[in-house]
XYZ file of C-alpha atoms in Angstrom:
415
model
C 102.964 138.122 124.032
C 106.630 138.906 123.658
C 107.797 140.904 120.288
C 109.376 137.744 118.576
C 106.239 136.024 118.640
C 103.767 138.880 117.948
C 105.699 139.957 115.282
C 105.225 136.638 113.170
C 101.554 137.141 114.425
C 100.817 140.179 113.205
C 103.030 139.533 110.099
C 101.413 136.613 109.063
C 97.186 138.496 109.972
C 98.480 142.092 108.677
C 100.440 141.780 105.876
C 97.970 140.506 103.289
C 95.481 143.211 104.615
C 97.943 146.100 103.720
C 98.592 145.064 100.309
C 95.140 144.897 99.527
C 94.077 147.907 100.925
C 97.293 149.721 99.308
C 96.435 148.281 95.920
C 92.774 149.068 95.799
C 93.295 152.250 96.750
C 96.655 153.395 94.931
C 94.832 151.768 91.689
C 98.420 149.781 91.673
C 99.022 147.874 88.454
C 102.207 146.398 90.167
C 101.667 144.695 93.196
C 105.568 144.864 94.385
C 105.315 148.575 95.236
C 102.496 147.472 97.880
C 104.262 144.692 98.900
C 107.456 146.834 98.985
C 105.473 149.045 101.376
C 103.924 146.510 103.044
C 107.428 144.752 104.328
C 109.175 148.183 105.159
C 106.459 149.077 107.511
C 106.950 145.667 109.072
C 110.888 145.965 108.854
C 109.950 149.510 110.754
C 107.873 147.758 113.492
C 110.785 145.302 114.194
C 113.407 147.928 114.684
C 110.852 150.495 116.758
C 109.573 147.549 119.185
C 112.731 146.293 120.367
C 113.799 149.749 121.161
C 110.437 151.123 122.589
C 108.644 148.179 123.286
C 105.165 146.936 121.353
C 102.545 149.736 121.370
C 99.302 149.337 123.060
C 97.428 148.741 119.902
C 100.134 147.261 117.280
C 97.812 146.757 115.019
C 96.563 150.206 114.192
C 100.439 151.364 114.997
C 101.287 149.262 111.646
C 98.088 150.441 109.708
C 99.053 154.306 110.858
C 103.268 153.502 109.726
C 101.596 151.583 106.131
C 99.541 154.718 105.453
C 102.221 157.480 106.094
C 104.715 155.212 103.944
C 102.177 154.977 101.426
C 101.498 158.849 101.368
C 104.831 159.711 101.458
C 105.946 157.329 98.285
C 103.343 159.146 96.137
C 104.551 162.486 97.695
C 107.815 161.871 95.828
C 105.775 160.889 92.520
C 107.242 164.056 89.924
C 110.906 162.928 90.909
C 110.265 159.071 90.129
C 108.130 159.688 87.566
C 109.630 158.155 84.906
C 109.900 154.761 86.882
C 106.560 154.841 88.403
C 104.458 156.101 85.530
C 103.432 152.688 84.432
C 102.898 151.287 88.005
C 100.048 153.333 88.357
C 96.433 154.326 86.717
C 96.612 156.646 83.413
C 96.427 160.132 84.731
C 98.103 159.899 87.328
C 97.204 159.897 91.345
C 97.045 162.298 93.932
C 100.014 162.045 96.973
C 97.281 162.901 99.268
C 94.011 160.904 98.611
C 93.040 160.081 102.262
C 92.031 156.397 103.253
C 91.602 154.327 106.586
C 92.248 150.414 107.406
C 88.855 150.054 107.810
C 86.900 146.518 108.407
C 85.217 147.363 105.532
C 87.752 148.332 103.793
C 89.934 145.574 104.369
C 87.261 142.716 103.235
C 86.388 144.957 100.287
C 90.154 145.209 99.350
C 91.019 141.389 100.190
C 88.244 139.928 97.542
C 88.783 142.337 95.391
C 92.153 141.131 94.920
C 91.560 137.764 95.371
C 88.991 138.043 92.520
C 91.354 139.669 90.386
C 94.958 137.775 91.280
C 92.224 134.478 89.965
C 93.162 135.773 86.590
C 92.308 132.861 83.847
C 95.555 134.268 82.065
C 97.164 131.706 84.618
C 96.493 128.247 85.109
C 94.496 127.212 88.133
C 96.893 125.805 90.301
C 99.240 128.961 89.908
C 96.163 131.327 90.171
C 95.783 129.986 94.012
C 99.545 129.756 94.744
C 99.288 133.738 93.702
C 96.234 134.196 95.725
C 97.623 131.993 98.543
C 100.842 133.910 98.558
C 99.508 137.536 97.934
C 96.748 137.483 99.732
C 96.607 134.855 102.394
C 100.292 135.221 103.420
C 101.220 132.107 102.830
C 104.886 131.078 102.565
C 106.589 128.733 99.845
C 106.552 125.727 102.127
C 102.885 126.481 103.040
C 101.817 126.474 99.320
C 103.969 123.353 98.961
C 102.189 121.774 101.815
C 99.002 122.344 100.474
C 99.782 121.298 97.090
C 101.756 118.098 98.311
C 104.283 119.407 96.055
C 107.873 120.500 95.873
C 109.064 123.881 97.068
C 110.976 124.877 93.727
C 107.804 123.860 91.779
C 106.026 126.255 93.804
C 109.044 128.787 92.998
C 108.730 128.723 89.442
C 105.065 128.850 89.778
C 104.842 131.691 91.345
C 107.642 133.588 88.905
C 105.648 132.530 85.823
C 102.500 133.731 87.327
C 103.866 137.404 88.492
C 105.036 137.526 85.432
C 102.256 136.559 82.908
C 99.991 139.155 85.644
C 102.676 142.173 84.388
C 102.196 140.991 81.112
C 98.921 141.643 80.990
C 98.484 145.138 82.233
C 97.329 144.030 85.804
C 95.165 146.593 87.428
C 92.538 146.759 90.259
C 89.217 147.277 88.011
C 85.266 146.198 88.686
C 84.762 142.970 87.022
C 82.110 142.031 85.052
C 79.130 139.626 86.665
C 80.680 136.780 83.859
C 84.164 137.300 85.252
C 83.047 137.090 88.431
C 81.218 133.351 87.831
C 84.319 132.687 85.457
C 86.552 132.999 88.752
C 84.232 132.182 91.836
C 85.425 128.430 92.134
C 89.218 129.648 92.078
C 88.709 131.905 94.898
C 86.352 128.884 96.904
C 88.966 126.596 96.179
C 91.620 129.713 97.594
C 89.752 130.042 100.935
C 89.338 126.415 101.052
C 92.783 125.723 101.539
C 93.317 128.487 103.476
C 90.907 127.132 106.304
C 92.615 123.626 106.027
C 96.323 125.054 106.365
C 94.407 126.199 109.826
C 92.715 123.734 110.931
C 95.345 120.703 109.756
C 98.556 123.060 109.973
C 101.609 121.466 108.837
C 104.002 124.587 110.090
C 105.693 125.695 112.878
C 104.740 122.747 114.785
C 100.980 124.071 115.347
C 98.598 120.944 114.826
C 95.802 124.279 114.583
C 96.258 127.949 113.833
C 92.593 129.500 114.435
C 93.909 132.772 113.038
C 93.448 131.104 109.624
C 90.312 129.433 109.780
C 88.682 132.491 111.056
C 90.096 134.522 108.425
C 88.622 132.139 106.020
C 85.549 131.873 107.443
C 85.432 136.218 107.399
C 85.788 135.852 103.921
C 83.774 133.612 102.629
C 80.957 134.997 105.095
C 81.743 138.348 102.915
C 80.910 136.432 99.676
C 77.022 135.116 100.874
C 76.658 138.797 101.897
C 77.404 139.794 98.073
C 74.141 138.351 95.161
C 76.812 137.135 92.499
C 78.992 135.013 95.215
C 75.881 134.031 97.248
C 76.038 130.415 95.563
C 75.220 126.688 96.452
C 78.748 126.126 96.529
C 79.622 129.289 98.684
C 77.047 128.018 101.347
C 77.999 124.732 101.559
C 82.131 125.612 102.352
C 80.994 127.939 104.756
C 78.797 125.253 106.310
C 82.001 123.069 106.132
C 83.971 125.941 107.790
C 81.548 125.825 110.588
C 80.956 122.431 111.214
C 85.111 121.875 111.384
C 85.120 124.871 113.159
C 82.992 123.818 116.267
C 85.446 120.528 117.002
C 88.670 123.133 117.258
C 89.198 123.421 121.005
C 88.330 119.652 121.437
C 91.261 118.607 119.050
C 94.159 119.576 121.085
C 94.766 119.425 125.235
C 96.523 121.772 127.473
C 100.134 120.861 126.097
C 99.250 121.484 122.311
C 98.941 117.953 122.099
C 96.898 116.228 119.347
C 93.484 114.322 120.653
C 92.392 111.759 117.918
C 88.552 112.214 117.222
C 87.102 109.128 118.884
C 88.904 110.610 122.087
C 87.637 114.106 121.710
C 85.444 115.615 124.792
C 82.363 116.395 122.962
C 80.993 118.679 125.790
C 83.672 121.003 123.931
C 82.166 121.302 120.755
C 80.899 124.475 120.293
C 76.840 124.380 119.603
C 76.764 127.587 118.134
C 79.062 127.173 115.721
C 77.311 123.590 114.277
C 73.804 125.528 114.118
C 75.560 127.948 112.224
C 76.709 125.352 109.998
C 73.166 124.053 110.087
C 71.612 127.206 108.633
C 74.348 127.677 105.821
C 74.176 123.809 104.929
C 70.075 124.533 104.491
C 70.971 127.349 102.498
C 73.237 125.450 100.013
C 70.880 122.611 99.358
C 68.438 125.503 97.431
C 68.492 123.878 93.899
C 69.869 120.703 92.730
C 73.792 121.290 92.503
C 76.082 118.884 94.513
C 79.470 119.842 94.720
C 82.842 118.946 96.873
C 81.852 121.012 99.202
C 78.366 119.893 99.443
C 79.159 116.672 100.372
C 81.913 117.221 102.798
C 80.128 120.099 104.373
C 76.856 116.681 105.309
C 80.531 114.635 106.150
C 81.174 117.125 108.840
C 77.892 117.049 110.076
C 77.396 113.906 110.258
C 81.017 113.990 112.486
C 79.527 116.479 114.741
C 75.918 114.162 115.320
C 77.403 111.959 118.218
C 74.002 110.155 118.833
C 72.864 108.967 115.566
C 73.584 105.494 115.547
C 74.464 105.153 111.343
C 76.190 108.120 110.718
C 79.025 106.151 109.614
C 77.156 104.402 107.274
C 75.646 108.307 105.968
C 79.235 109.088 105.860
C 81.109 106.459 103.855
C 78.214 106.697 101.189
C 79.425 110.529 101.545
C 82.790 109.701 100.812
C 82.360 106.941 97.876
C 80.368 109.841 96.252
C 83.039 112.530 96.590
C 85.944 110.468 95.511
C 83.578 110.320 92.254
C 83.242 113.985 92.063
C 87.418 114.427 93.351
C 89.187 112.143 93.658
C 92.315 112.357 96.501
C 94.527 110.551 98.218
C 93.095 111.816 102.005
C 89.727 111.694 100.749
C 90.071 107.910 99.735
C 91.733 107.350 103.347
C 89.358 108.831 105.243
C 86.734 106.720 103.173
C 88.852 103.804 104.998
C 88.339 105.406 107.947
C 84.426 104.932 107.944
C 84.482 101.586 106.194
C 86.774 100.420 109.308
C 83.437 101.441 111.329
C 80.716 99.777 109.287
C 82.403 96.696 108.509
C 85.392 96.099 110.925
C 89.334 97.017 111.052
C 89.828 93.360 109.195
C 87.986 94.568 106.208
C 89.299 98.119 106.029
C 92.615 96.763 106.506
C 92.365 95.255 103.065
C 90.849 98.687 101.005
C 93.621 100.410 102.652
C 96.470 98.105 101.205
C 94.485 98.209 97.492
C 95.426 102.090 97.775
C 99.378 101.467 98.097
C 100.237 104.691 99.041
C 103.447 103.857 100.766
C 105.127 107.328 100.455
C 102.052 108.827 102.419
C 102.478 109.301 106.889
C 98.176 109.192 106.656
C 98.383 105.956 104.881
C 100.639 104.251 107.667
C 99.350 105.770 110.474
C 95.336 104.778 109.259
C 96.788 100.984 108.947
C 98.586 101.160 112.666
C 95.380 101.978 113.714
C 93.749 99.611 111.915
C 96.009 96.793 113.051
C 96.230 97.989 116.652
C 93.613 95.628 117.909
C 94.919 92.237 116.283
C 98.619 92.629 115.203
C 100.497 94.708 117.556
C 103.944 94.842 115.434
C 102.440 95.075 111.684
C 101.066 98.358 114.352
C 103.769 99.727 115.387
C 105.837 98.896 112.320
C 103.394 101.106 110.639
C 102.959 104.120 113.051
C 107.003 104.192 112.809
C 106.919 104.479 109.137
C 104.781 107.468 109.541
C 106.938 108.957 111.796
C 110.049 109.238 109.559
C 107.523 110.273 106.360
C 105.614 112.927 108.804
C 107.336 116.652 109.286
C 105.020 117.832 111.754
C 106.372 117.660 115.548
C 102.674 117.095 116.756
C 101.835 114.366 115.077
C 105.346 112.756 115.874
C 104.427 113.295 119.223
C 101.067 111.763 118.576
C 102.266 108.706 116.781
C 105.378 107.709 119.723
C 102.569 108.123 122.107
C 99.944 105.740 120.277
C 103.775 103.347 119.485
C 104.133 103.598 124.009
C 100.174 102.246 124.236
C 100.572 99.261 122.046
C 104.301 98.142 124.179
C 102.438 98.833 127.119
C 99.388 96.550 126.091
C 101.726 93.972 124.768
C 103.961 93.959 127.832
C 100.396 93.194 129.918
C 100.002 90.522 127.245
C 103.138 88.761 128.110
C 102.961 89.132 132.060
């Protein structure tokens, strides 16, 4: 991998990491000074590597630079004492308390902070744009993306939420077993969208970025390993994690190219990973809570039981339960999506128009493929709408290529 594409990598996998570990063990009441740290030891790699090349192991080469940096900003405490005082734990801290970028370290930092960045001082949807942003690396336009909201909104949500987190004497502390509970469904709803900007990534023209959803699924393994996160609710998104998880390398070909589901190669799907999601899905259905995640954690399943001749019945009574429980735009599309396969395109065709969501690419592109068997225009009209609502390249690409099947058929139609 060349330096101006491992550097992004690393970047985007590292960055997070280093903060949290900084902050845990620095005791930092102000995140900035790990972040600070955190981007000059990145700033460092880029200017070493493309005179010396990229080390063998980068990854420990940026956990050695972070640690030295770190070190040698507390060396220099007594002169900026007066600044740093208040960035730091009452008593002070000593320049050279020792730590490593362990595993264990890492995970331990990374909920830690998530746990604590989840700070009911905020509302919800900020708390996750912090935790999204701090912790997961994401970028404005990812948090945007995932929000299906503006990119100043996300701005001045952010600010707000720094801000009210100064305010309020942020510090890393052990949080009470109520505070924990209090905060558990922020941070599920946190890693939840993490996954998803991996597995349905909307940047840098990757349809899938595995780096995520295996970070996700590292973390909220770490929470069923821990008695106060080991929930229903925790279970059943890791089940969901896994189940999604084992269709990965079927949903894309050699050229990075989107495969639709019903054309997926199901000798692909990776058997471990749905008996994984087996086990955790048996694990969440101990006592009589039915959540979100529940209930698309048994959607995926069903998705990944090719034989079973009424799954898609199983699955749209799935889906008319969870719109109950949350209602959503994709949610109520992908309900479509089933209904098209219980009761016919014509029929779906009609519960997709009731939903009007004209400014949506998933709501044309479900009714080109609705219409694609009896009205080849109102089909392409449709996928071309999509097109110019869509920002992804891949699913462009997927879209002109499903537009090229329907001239082709109609062409044979007119021969």
């Amino acid at each position: 991998m060349k330096q101006n594409e491992i550097t992004p990598h690393l970047f985007r996998t590292e960055y997070s990491k280093i903060v949290a570990v900084l902050c845990k063990t620095f005791q930092l009441k102000n995140i900035e000074i790990a972040e600070d740290i955190a981007s000059e030891t990145f700033l460092k790699a880029s200017e070493s590597w493309a005179v010396h090349g990229i080390p063998e192991n980068p990854t420990a080469w940026l956990y050695a630079v972070a640690k030295n940096k770190a070190k040698d900003y507390f060396k220099h405490f007594a002169v900026f004492e007066t600044q740093v005082q208040k960035a730091i734990k009452p008593g002070g801290i000593e320049a050279e308390c020792d730590f490593e970028f362990t595993n264990q370290n890492i995970a331990d930092s990374q909920l830690a902070m998530i746990f604590l960045v989840c700070n009911p001082i905020n509302s919800a949807g900020a708390q996750i744009c912090l935790a999204l942003q701090i912790l997961c690396g994401f970028s404005i336009e990812e948090i945007a993306n995932a929000f299906l909201t503006k990119t100043e909104t996300i701005k001045k949500r952010l600010q707000r939420a720094r801000n009210n987190l100064r305010n309020d004497n942020f510090q890393i502390k052990s949080l009470s077993q109520p505070e924990i509970k209090l905060r558990l469904n922020t941070v599920l709803k946190t890693l939840y969208l993490l996954f998803n900007e991996g597995y349905f990534s909307k940047t840098n023209n990757l349809p899938i970025r595995k780096e995520l959803c295996l970070e996700a699924i590292r973390l909220t393994l770490t929470l069923t390993e821990n008695i106060l996160t080991n929930t229903p609710q925790t279970n059943a998104l890791l089940a969901l994690m896994y189940f999604q998880s084992s269709r990965l390398d079927a949903r894309t070909n050699e050229k990075g190219e989107a495969i639709l589901f019903n054309e997926q190669n199901k000798n692909l799907w990776d058997k471990w990973l749905i008996e994984k999601g087996n086990n955790y899905l048996i694990n969440a259905c101990n006592g009589n809570e039915v959540s979100k995640y529940h209930l698309e954690a048994a959607i995926a399943y069903w998705h990944t039981t090719p034989t079973e001749k009424n799954k898609w019945q199983h699955i749209l009574q799935l889906y008319n339960q969870l719109i109950l429980i949350e209602y959503s735009p994709i949610a109520m599309l992908n309900r479509v999506f089933a209904y098209a396969k219980v009761y016919g395109h014509k029929k779906a065709i009609t519960e997709a128009e009731k939903l009007n969501l004209t400014d949506s690419n998933y709501y044309h592109g479900l009714l080109g493929y609705l219409y694609a068997g009896t009205d080849i225009e109102k089909a392409i009209s449709h996928y071309q709408h999509a097109i110019k609502l869509t920002t992804s390249k891949i699913e462009k690409q997927t879209l002109t290529k499903e537009i090229e099947l329907l001239k082709l058929k109609k062409d044979k139609k007119t021969i």
